[in-house]
mmCIF file of C-alpha atoms and ligand atoms in Angstrom:
data_model
loop_
_atom_site.group_PDB
_atom_site.id
_atom_site.type_symbol
_atom_site.label_atom_id
_atom_site.label_comp_id
_atom_site.label_asym_id
_atom_site.label_seq_id
_atom_site.Cartn_x
_atom_site.Cartn_y
_atom_site.Cartn_z
ATOM 1 C CA MET B 1 -55.341 -2.286 37.185
ATOM 2 C CA ALA B 2 -56.932 -0.317 40.011
ATOM 3 C CA ALA B 3 -59.974 1.774 39.137
ATOM 4 C CA ARG B 4 -59.975 5.509 38.661
ATOM 5 C CA ILE B 5 -61.257 7.140 41.856
ATOM 6 C CA ILE B 6 -63.997 9.634 41.034
ATOM 7 C CA ASP B 7 -63.342 12.765 43.086
ATOM 8 C CA GLY B 8 -66.737 13.976 44.279
ATOM 9 C CA LYS B 9 -65.207 16.776 46.339
ATOM 10 C CA ALA B 10 -63.482 18.305 43.317
ATOM 11 C CA LEU B 11 -66.560 17.964 41.107
ATOM 12 C CA ALA B 12 -68.745 19.493 43.836
ATOM 13 C CA ALA B 13 -66.359 22.464 43.999
ATOM 14 C CA THR B 14 -66.792 22.887 40.223
ATOM 15 C CA VAL B 15 -70.594 22.774 40.563
ATOM 16 C CA ARG B 16 -70.483 25.357 43.387
ATOM 17 C CA ARG B 17 -68.295 27.620 41.233
ATOM 18 C CA GLU B 18 -70.751 27.302 38.323
ATOM 19 C CA VAL B 19 -73.626 28.124 40.677
ATOM 20 C CA ALA B 20 -71.802 31.168 42.104
ATOM 21 C CA GLU B 21 -71.231 32.444 38.535
ATOM 22 C CA GLY B 22 -74.879 31.757 37.666
ATOM 23 C CA VAL B 23 -76.081 33.657 40.746
ATOM 24 C CA ALA B 24 -73.856 36.647 39.901
ATOM 25 C CA ALA B 25 -75.145 36.695 36.302
ATOM 26 C CA LEU B 26 -78.788 36.458 37.434
ATOM 27 C CA VAL B 27 -78.382 39.331 39.885
ATOM 28 C CA ALA B 28 -76.466 41.400 37.303
ATOM 29 C CA GLY B 29 -79.488 40.906 35.006
ATOM 30 C CA GLY B 30 -81.714 42.624 37.572
ATOM 31 C CA ALA B 31 -83.191 39.616 39.396
ATOM 32 C CA PRO B 32 -83.200 39.459 43.190
ATOM 33 C CA LYS B 33 -80.681 37.186 44.919
ATOM 34 C CA PRO B 34 -81.975 33.613 45.032
ATOM 35 C CA GLU B 35 -83.048 32.551 48.510
ATOM 36 C CA LEU B 36 -83.335 29.075 50.012
ATOM 37 C CA ALA B 37 -85.682 28.461 52.946
ATOM 38 C CA VAL B 38 -84.839 25.374 55.003
ATOM 39 C CA VAL B 39 -87.341 23.982 57.499
ATOM 40 C CA LEU B 40 -86.303 21.566 60.243
ATOM 41 C CA LEU B 41 -88.503 19.969 62.879
ATOM 42 C CA GLY B 42 -87.094 18.507 66.074
ATOM 43 C CA ASP B 43 -83.595 18.173 67.471
ATOM 44 C CA ASP B 44 -82.018 15.260 65.590
ATOM 45 C CA PRO B 45 -78.282 16.160 65.738
ATOM 46 C CA ALA B 46 -77.478 14.771 62.251
ATOM 47 C CA SER B 47 -80.317 16.787 60.682
ATOM 48 C CA HIS B 48 -79.051 19.950 62.403
ATOM 49 C CA VAL B 49 -75.578 19.343 60.936
ATOM 50 C CA TYR B 50 -77.059 18.807 57.431
ATOM 51 C CA VAL B 51 -79.130 21.988 57.705
ATOM 52 C CA SER B 52 -76.161 24.067 58.928
ATOM 53 C CA ASN B 53 -74.059 22.787 56.002
ATOM 54 C CA LYS B 54 -76.801 23.636 53.534
ATOM 55 C CA VAL B 55 -77.203 27.150 54.932
ATOM 56 C CA ARG B 56 -73.439 27.781 54.981
ATOM 57 C CA GLN B 57 -72.908 26.570 51.418
ATOM 58 C CA THR B 58 -75.951 28.503 50.142
ATOM 59 C CA GLU B 59 -74.481 31.736 51.473
ATOM 60 C CA ALA B 60 -71.014 30.878 50.156
ATOM 61 C CA VAL B 61 -72.305 30.901 46.558
ATOM 62 C CA GLY B 62 -73.930 34.311 47.025
ATOM 63 C CA MET B 63 -77.519 33.277 47.768
ATOM 64 C CA HIS B 64 -79.631 34.239 50.758
ATOM 65 C CA SER B 65 -80.799 31.574 53.143
ATOM 66 C CA ARG B 66 -83.209 31.398 56.018
ATOM 67 C CA ARG B 67 -83.881 28.586 58.371
ATOM 68 C CA TYR B 68 -86.921 27.675 60.405
ATOM 69 C CA LEU B 69 -86.079 25.511 63.419
ATOM 70 C CA LEU B 70 -89.389 24.207 64.715
ATOM 71 C CA GLU B 71 -90.346 22.045 67.678
ATOM 72 C CA ALA B 72 -90.822 18.319 67.004
ATOM 73 C CA SER B 73 -94.374 18.828 68.316
ATOM 74 C CA THR B 74 -95.244 21.224 65.463
ATOM 75 C CA THR B 75 -98.541 20.078 63.973
ATOM 76 C CA GLU B 76 -98.984 19.110 60.349
ATOM 77 C CA SER B 77 -101.306 22.050 59.739
ATOM 78 C CA GLN B 78 -98.788 24.490 61.268
ATOM 79 C CA LEU B 79 -96.111 23.113 58.949
ATOM 80 C CA LEU B 80 -98.434 23.274 55.920
ATOM 81 C CA ASN B 81 -99.300 26.893 56.796
ATOM 82 C CA LEU B 82 -95.603 27.790 56.893
ATOM 83 C CA ILE B 83 -95.063 26.104 53.527
ATOM 84 C CA GLU B 84 -97.968 28.040 52.059
ATOM 85 C CA ASP B 85 -96.484 31.323 53.361
ATOM 86 C CA LEU B 86 -93.149 30.411 51.748
ATOM 87 C CA ASN B 87 -94.912 29.412 48.509
ATOM 88 C CA ARG B 88 -96.452 32.888 48.349
ATOM 89 C CA ASP B 89 -93.314 34.775 49.397
ATOM 90 C CA SER B 90 -91.781 36.021 46.156
ATOM 91 C CA SER B 91 -88.346 36.468 47.752
ATOM 92 C CA VAL B 92 -88.112 32.701 48.425
ATOM 93 C CA SER B 93 -86.818 30.747 45.408
ATOM 94 C CA GLY B 94 -86.537 27.298 46.977
ATOM 95 C CA ILE B 95 -88.103 25.459 49.922
ATOM 96 C CA LEU B 96 -86.500 22.452 51.560
ATOM 97 C CA VAL B 97 -88.091 20.525 54.412
ATOM 98 C CA GLN B 98 -85.446 18.367 56.101
ATOM 99 C CA PHE B 99 -86.364 14.688 56.432
ATOM 100 C CA PRO B 100 -87.090 12.527 58.325
ATOM 101 C CA LEU B 101 -90.195 14.240 59.702
ATOM 102 C CA PRO B 102 -91.789 13.280 63.045
ATOM 103 C CA SER B 103 -94.186 10.348 62.622
ATOM 104 C CA HIS B 104 -97.349 12.425 63.222
ATOM 105 C CA ILE B 105 -96.688 14.316 59.964
ATOM 106 C CA ASP B 106 -97.632 12.896 56.568
ATOM 107 C CA THR B 107 -94.506 13.302 54.421
ATOM 108 C CA ALA B 108 -96.456 12.861 51.160
ATOM 109 C CA ARG B 109 -98.758 15.745 52.101
ATOM 110 C CA VAL B 110 -95.767 17.956 52.861
ATOM 111 C CA VAL B 111 -93.928 17.280 49.586
ATOM 112 C CA THR B 112 -97.141 17.834 47.642
ATOM 113 C CA ALA B 113 -97.710 21.175 49.397
ATOM 114 C CA ILE B 114 -94.441 22.684 48.175
ATOM 115 C CA ARG B 115 -95.036 24.513 44.909
ATOM 116 C CA PRO B 116 -93.308 22.542 42.103
ATOM 117 C CA GLU B 117 -91.230 25.534 40.955
ATOM 118 C CA LYS B 118 -89.848 25.952 44.524
ATOM 119 C CA ASP B 119 -89.429 22.220 45.171
ATOM 120 C CA VAL B 120 -85.611 22.136 45.200
ATOM 121 C CA ASP B 121 -85.619 18.580 46.600
ATOM 122 C CA GLY B 122 -87.584 17.420 43.539
ATOM 123 C CA PHE B 123 -90.061 15.319 45.553
ATOM 124 C CA ASN B 124 -93.320 17.009 44.514
ATOM 125 C CA PRO B 125 -95.340 14.521 42.401
ATOM 126 C CA LEU B 126 -95.389 16.966 39.482
ATOM 127 C CA ASN B 127 -91.582 17.050 39.380
ATOM 128 C CA VAL B 128 -91.421 13.265 39.875
ATOM 129 C CA GLY B 129 -93.827 12.856 36.950
ATOM 130 C CA ARG B 130 -91.851 15.192 34.706
ATOM 131 C CA THR B 131 -88.687 13.144 35.202
ATOM 132 C CA ALA B 132 -90.644 9.897 34.781
ATOM 133 C CA ALA B 133 -92.055 11.173 31.489
ATOM 134 C CA GLY B 134 -88.528 12.013 30.309
ATOM 135 C CA MET B 135 -89.353 15.733 30.261
ATOM 136 C CA GLU B 136 -86.696 18.370 30.833
ATOM 137 C CA GLY B 137 -87.305 21.408 33.012
ATOM 138 C CA GLY B 138 -88.591 19.844 36.242
ATOM 139 C CA LEU B 139 -86.556 19.837 39.448
ATOM 140 C CA VAL B 140 -84.781 16.518 40.041
ATOM 141 C CA PRO B 141 -83.793 15.124 43.499
ATOM 142 C CA CYS B 142 -80.306 16.297 44.442
ATOM 143 C CA THR B 143 -78.558 12.965 45.086
ATOM 144 C CA PRO B 144 -79.481 11.329 41.742
ATOM 145 C CA LEU B 145 -78.672 14.613 39.987
ATOM 146 C CA GLY B 146 -75.229 14.568 41.610
ATOM 147 C CA VAL B 147 -74.738 10.917 40.678
ATOM 148 C CA MET B 148 -75.486 11.723 37.028
ATOM 149 C CA ARG B 149 -72.781 14.415 37.067
ATOM 150 C CA LEU B 150 -70.353 11.887 38.575
ATOM 151 C CA ILE B 151 -71.212 9.312 35.896
ATOM 152 C CA LYS B 152 -70.822 11.909 33.160
ATOM 153 C CA SER B 153 -67.377 12.797 34.467
ATOM 154 C CA VAL B 154 -66.428 9.274 33.352
ATOM 155 C CA HIS B 155 -68.647 8.670 30.296
ATOM 156 C CA LYS B 156 -69.382 11.239 27.567
ATOM 157 C CA ASP B 157 -72.363 9.213 26.400
ATOM 158 C CA ILE B 158 -74.154 6.530 28.387
ATOM 159 C CA ALA B 159 -76.876 5.696 25.859
ATOM 160 C CA GLY B 160 -77.154 1.934 25.395
ATOM 161 C CA LEU B 161 -75.148 1.026 28.494
ATOM 162 C CA ASP B 162 -76.587 -1.473 30.990
ATOM 163 C CA ALA B 163 -77.281 0.251 34.302
ATOM 164 C CA LEU B 164 -78.347 -1.370 37.556
ATOM 165 C CA VAL B 165 -79.614 0.675 40.487
ATOM 166 C CA VAL B 166 -79.540 -1.268 43.756
ATOM 167 C CA GLY B 167 -82.097 0.335 46.099
ATOM 168 C CA ALA B 168 -85.550 1.572 45.146
ATOM 169 C CA SER B 169 -86.288 4.454 47.524
ATOM 170 C CA ASN B 170 -88.156 7.553 46.382
ATOM 171 C CA VAL B 171 -85.201 9.702 47.440
ATOM 172 C CA VAL B 172 -82.437 7.904 45.543
ATOM 173 C CA GLY B 173 -83.098 4.612 43.729
ATOM 174 C CA ARG B 174 -86.267 5.359 41.781
ATOM 175 C CA PRO B 175 -85.380 8.874 40.579
ATOM 176 C CA MET B 176 -81.890 7.557 39.751
ATOM 177 C CA ALA B 177 -83.361 4.874 37.510
ATOM 178 C CA ARG B 178 -85.616 7.443 35.802
ATOM 179 C CA LEU B 179 -82.650 9.706 35.041
ATOM 180 C CA LEU B 180 -80.605 6.835 33.625
ATOM 181 C CA LEU B 181 -83.557 5.837 31.452
ATOM 182 C CA ARG B 182 -83.903 9.434 30.238
ATOM 183 C CA GLU B 183 -80.287 9.111 29.056
ATOM 184 C CA LEU B 184 -81.247 5.899 27.187
ATOM 185 C CA CYS B 185 -79.460 3.417 29.421
ATOM 186 C CA THR B 186 -81.005 -0.039 29.696
ATOM 187 C CA VAL B 187 -82.039 0.182 33.330
ATOM 188 C CA SER B 188 -82.824 -2.400 36.003
ATOM 189 C CA ILE B 189 -83.680 -1.769 39.654
ATOM 190 C CA ALA B 190 -82.818 -4.204 42.437
ATOM 191 C CA HIS B 191 -84.233 -4.067 45.962
ATOM 192 C CA ILE B 192 -84.539 -6.096 49.129
ATOM 193 C CA LYS B 193 -86.602 -8.844 47.416
ATOM 194 C CA THR B 194 -84.378 -9.143 44.348
ATOM 195 C CA THR B 195 -82.895 -12.580 43.814
ATOM 196 C CA ASP B 196 -79.351 -13.275 42.646
ATOM 197 C CA LEU B 197 -78.046 -9.766 43.170
ATOM 198 C CA GLU B 198 -74.492 -10.873 42.398
ATOM 199 C CA ARG B 199 -75.320 -12.020 38.851
ATOM 200 C CA ARG B 200 -77.393 -8.921 38.130
ATOM 201 C CA CYS B 201 -74.634 -6.608 39.358
ATOM 202 C CA ARG B 202 -72.090 -8.383 37.175
ATOM 203 C CA GLU B 203 -74.097 -7.473 34.051
ATOM 204 C CA ALA B 204 -73.999 -3.735 34.755
ATOM 205 C CA ASP B 205 -71.753 -1.250 32.960
ATOM 206 C CA ILE B 206 -73.001 1.350 35.441
ATOM 207 C CA LEU B 207 -73.759 0.188 38.972
ATOM 208 C CA VAL B 208 -75.357 2.629 41.431
ATOM 209 C CA VAL B 209 -75.772 1.258 44.951
ATOM 210 C CA ALA B 210 -78.055 2.984 47.480
ATOM 211 C CA THR B 211 -79.208 0.597 50.193
ATOM 212 C CA GLY B 212 -77.571 1.577 53.495
ATOM 213 C CA VAL B 213 -76.182 -1.979 53.831
ATOM 214 C CA PRO B 214 -72.405 -1.766 54.391
ATOM 215 C CA ALA B 215 -70.309 -3.811 51.935
ATOM 216 C CA LEU B 216 -73.391 -5.358 50.295
ATOM 217 C CA VAL B 217 -71.658 -5.290 46.915
ATOM 218 C CA ARG B 218 -68.414 -7.258 46.866
ATOM 219 C CA GLY B 219 -65.580 -7.091 44.345
ATOM 220 C CA ARG B 220 -66.692 -10.303 42.671
ATOM 221 C CA PHE B 221 -70.128 -8.734 41.923
ATOM 222 C CA ILE B 222 -68.568 -6.151 39.633
ATOM 223 C CA LYS B 223 -68.139 -6.373 35.877
ATOM 224 C CA PRO B 224 -64.508 -5.603 35.015
ATOM 225 C CA GLY B 225 -64.212 -1.969 33.951
ATOM 226 C CA ALA B 226 -67.682 -0.975 35.230
ATOM 227 C CA THR B 227 -68.422 2.435 36.724
ATOM 228 C CA VAL B 228 -69.482 2.011 40.359
ATOM 229 C CA ILE B 229 -71.267 4.762 42.281
ATOM 230 C CA ASP B 230 -71.636 4.142 46.004
ATOM 231 C CA VAL B 231 -74.404 6.280 47.486
ATOM 232 C CA GLY B 232 -74.587 4.460 50.817
ATOM 233 C CA ILE B 233 -73.410 6.128 54.003
ATOM 234 C CA THR B 234 -73.333 4.194 57.256
ATOM 235 C CA ARG B 235 -71.531 5.282 60.412
ATOM 236 C CA ILE B 236 -69.780 2.312 62.023
ATOM 237 C CA ARG B 237 -67.352 1.848 64.931
ATOM 238 C CA SER B 238 -64.112 0.215 63.922
ATOM 239 C CA GLU B 239 -61.060 -0.243 66.157
ATOM 240 C CA GLY B 240 -62.494 2.284 68.612
ATOM 241 C CA PHE B 241 -63.094 4.962 65.965
ATOM 242 C CA GLU B 242 -66.246 6.028 64.178
ATOM 243 C CA LYS B 243 -66.033 6.005 60.411
ATOM 244 C CA LEU B 244 -68.299 6.286 57.394
ATOM 245 C CA VAL B 245 -68.614 3.342 55.040
ATOM 246 C CA GLY B 246 -70.500 2.790 51.821
ATOM 247 C CA ASP B 247 -72.548 -0.085 50.404
ATOM 248 C CA VAL B 248 -69.651 -1.339 48.277
ATOM 249 C CA ALA B 249 -66.609 -3.222 49.622
ATOM 250 C CA PHE B 250 -64.276 -0.534 48.316
ATOM 251 C CA ASP B 251 -60.928 -2.327 48.694
ATOM 252 C CA GLU B 252 -62.196 -5.255 46.610
ATOM 253 C CA ALA B 253 -64.215 -3.237 44.110
ATOM 254 C CA VAL B 254 -61.381 -0.836 43.303
ATOM 255 C CA GLN B 255 -59.409 -3.798 41.890
ATOM 256 C CA VAL B 256 -62.149 -4.669 39.384
ATOM 257 C CA ALA B 257 -64.093 -1.507 38.490
ATOM 258 C CA GLY B 258 -63.057 0.986 35.815
ATOM 259 C CA ALA B 259 -64.084 3.948 37.974
ATOM 260 C CA ILE B 260 -65.498 4.149 41.492
ATOM 261 C CA THR B 261 -66.623 6.740 44.036
ATOM 262 C CA PRO B 262 -65.119 6.630 47.531
ATOM 263 C CA VAL B 263 -67.075 7.001 50.785
ATOM 264 C CA PRO B 264 -66.701 9.635 52.054
ATOM 265 C CA GLY B 265 -65.743 12.076 49.280
ATOM 266 C CA GLY B 266 -67.871 10.704 46.436
ATOM 267 C CA VAL B 267 -71.621 11.225 46.231
ATOM 268 C CA GLY B 268 -72.010 13.089 49.553
ATOM 269 C CA PRO B 269 -70.425 16.415 48.531
ATOM 270 C CA MET B 270 -72.355 16.389 45.243
ATOM 271 C CA THR B 271 -75.742 16.261 46.975
ATOM 272 C CA ILE B 272 -75.505 19.707 48.586
ATOM 273 C CA ALA B 273 -73.823 21.166 45.476
ATOM 274 C CA CYS B 274 -76.816 19.973 43.424
ATOM 275 C CA LEU B 275 -79.213 21.489 45.958
ATOM 276 C CA LEU B 276 -77.541 24.845 45.240
ATOM 277 C CA ALA B 277 -77.810 24.175 41.489
ATOM 278 C CA ASN B 278 -81.528 23.402 41.894
ATOM 279 C CA THR B 279 -82.072 26.604 43.893
ATOM 280 C CA LEU B 280 -80.412 28.652 41.145
ATOM 281 C CA SER B 281 -82.448 26.855 38.514
ATOM 282 C CA ALA B 282 -85.669 27.561 40.474
ATOM 283 C CA ALA B 283 -84.707 31.232 40.831
ATOM 284 C CA ARG B 284 -84.034 31.492 37.067
ATOM 285 C CA THR B 285 -87.428 29.989 36.209
ATOM 286 C CA GLN B 286 -89.184 32.362 38.619
ATOM 287 C CA ALA B 287 -87.266 35.380 37.255
ATOM 288 C CA THR B 288 -88.238 34.450 33.681
ATOM 289 C CA ARG B 289 -91.896 34.087 34.676
ATOM 290 C CA ARG B 290 -91.898 37.404 36.527
ATOM 291 C CA LYS B 291 -90.376 39.125 33.505
ATOM 292 C CA ALA B 292 -92.951 37.559 31.168
ATOM 293 C CA ALA B 293 -95.790 38.555 33.485
ATOM 294 C CA ALA B 294 -94.507 42.147 33.610
ATOM 295 C CA GLU B 295 -94.438 42.515 29.833
ATOM 296 C CA PRO B 296 -97.648 44.054 28.518
ATOM 297 C CA GLY B 297 -99.730 41.731 26.338
ATOM 298 C CA THR B 298 -98.130 38.495 27.546
ATOM 299 C CA VAL B 299 -99.780 35.785 29.592
ATOM 300 C CA ALA B 300 -97.610 33.873 32.104
ATOM 301 C CA PHE B 301 -98.496 30.236 32.436
ATOM 302 C CA GLY B 302 -97.466 28.308 35.492
HETATM 303 P P1 NAD O 1 -83.958 3.533 52.072
HETATM 304 O O1 NAD O 1 -83.793 2.759 53.350
HETATM 305 O O2 NAD O 1 -85.118 4.435 51.904
HETATM 306 O O3 NAD O 1 -83.987 2.491 50.869
HETATM 307 C C1 NAD O 1 -83.087 1.434 50.802
HETATM 308 C C2 NAD O 1 -83.360 0.613 49.566
HETATM 309 O O4 NAD O 1 -82.392 -0.432 49.537
HETATM 310 C C3 NAD O 1 -84.736 -0.058 49.572
HETATM 311 O O5 NAD O 1 -85.319 0.052 48.284
HETATM 312 C C4 NAD O 1 -84.431 -1.525 49.881
HETATM 313 O O6 NAD O 1 -85.330 -2.423 49.222
HETATM 314 C C5 NAD O 1 -83.030 -1.686 49.315
HETATM 315 N N1 NAD O 1 -82.270 -2.721 50.020
HETATM 316 C C6 NAD O 1 -82.064 -2.842 51.340
HETATM 317 N N2 NAD O 1 -81.336 -3.950 51.603
HETATM 318 C C7 NAD O 1 -81.081 -4.526 50.408
HETATM 319 C C8 NAD O 1 -80.388 -5.700 50.016
HETATM 320 N N3 NAD O 1 -79.835 -6.509 50.910
HETATM 321 N N4 NAD O 1 -80.325 -5.992 48.702
HETATM 322 C C9 NAD O 1 -80.884 -5.184 47.771
HETATM 323 N N5 NAD O 1 -81.561 -4.054 48.091
HETATM 324 C C10 NAD O 1 -81.659 -3.744 49.397
HETATM 325 O O7 NAD O 1 -82.587 4.299 51.881
HETATM 326 P P2 NAD O 1 -82.203 5.597 50.981
HETATM 327 O O8 NAD O 1 -82.780 6.828 51.579
HETATM 328 O O9 NAD O 1 -82.415 5.315 49.543
HETATM 329 O O10 NAD O 1 -80.628 5.627 51.269
HETATM 330 C C11 NAD O 1 -79.798 4.546 50.917
HETATM 331 C C12 NAD O 1 -78.392 4.836 51.390
HETATM 332 O O11 NAD O 1 -77.924 6.003 50.732
HETATM 333 C C13 NAD O 1 -78.264 5.131 52.888
HETATM 334 O O12 NAD O 1 -77.025 4.651 53.348
HETATM 335 C C14 NAD O 1 -78.270 6.641 52.940
HETATM 336 O O13 NAD O 1 -77.598 7.150 54.087
HETATM 337 C C15 NAD O 1 -77.513 6.969 51.692
HETATM 338 N N6 NAD O 1 -77.808 8.301 51.135
HETATM 339 C C16 NAD O 1 -76.743 9.060 50.838
HETATM 340 C C17 NAD O 1 -76.941 10.311 50.285
HETATM 341 C C18 NAD O 1 -75.756 11.150 49.940
HETATM 342 O O14 NAD O 1 -75.887 12.330 49.760
HETATM 343 N N7 NAD O 1 -74.580 10.544 49.799
HETATM 344 C C19 NAD O 1 -78.234 10.795 50.059
HETATM 345 C C20 NAD O 1 -79.321 9.968 50.355
HETATM 346 C C21 NAD O 1 -79.086 8.710 50.901
#
């Protein structure tokens, strides 16, 4: 029997609706509108499209947005100064610096400079550590967060299931594995040096693939009935047309899996929806802190 296709577009629309309701409730409670600041260096066309989408969707759920389009030649200290200004600006709830950054800028220094409570990408080491320690309350990278929502649309409870994450990047694979572990899955991570990927994949009840290698995972790799989440996005030319493909050979996998995400229309739409959810969550935390600080006799920690 063919797998259930997990509709990332529909779930993303649900997340956006939840965020819009959350924003309205926050503002009705007296807090300022949440605001997302997006910073982009250089003129990479794909990055400009991503940033425009983020700005458009932020405004569509009732939040403010501002964007900083900077020259590729912007120095690291100029960028760090801007981040510090945004850290201090109480009207900014979330800060997102679009990657990749030009090679003269140290990405680690940039992610560390963003204040953890405004780090809506979830890359600041403090947020990474919170997730790694299984703590709630930190901001989690948007793509893994979206993948968890997709998995939970299939499984009520994933505790005890075998999960394999193929790909070990800091943006997707590693935080993904940490989230699955927090939910008490038995988690393995595969990467470029992993041997016998096929056998390892076949043991997984939940298989998340994030490598950027088109059709790396074939139908025969998949355990019958498994949930397969394809994070990969590669633009290829086929029969004279450009199209997006994932890391899983979809036509084969759909015959074996229990549930599977398509590319496009699976993980992609969830990533921006989860960015909006993170911005709302950041704004809520900041509003609570401000309220606590304003109450006489209370001390705000943070
Ligand atoms: P990356 O290049 O930083 O990391 C790729 C990982 O895959 C590495 O850990 C590498 O060891 C592993 N890998 C590469 N070839 C492999 C192989 N043959 N076998 C096993 N492991 C292998 O990439 P990334 O930023 O994690 O992105 C991965 C893919 O996900 C890309 O296609 C990217 O476009 C896509 N992506 C999609 C979204 C989304 O919103 N849908 C978000 C982020 C990334």
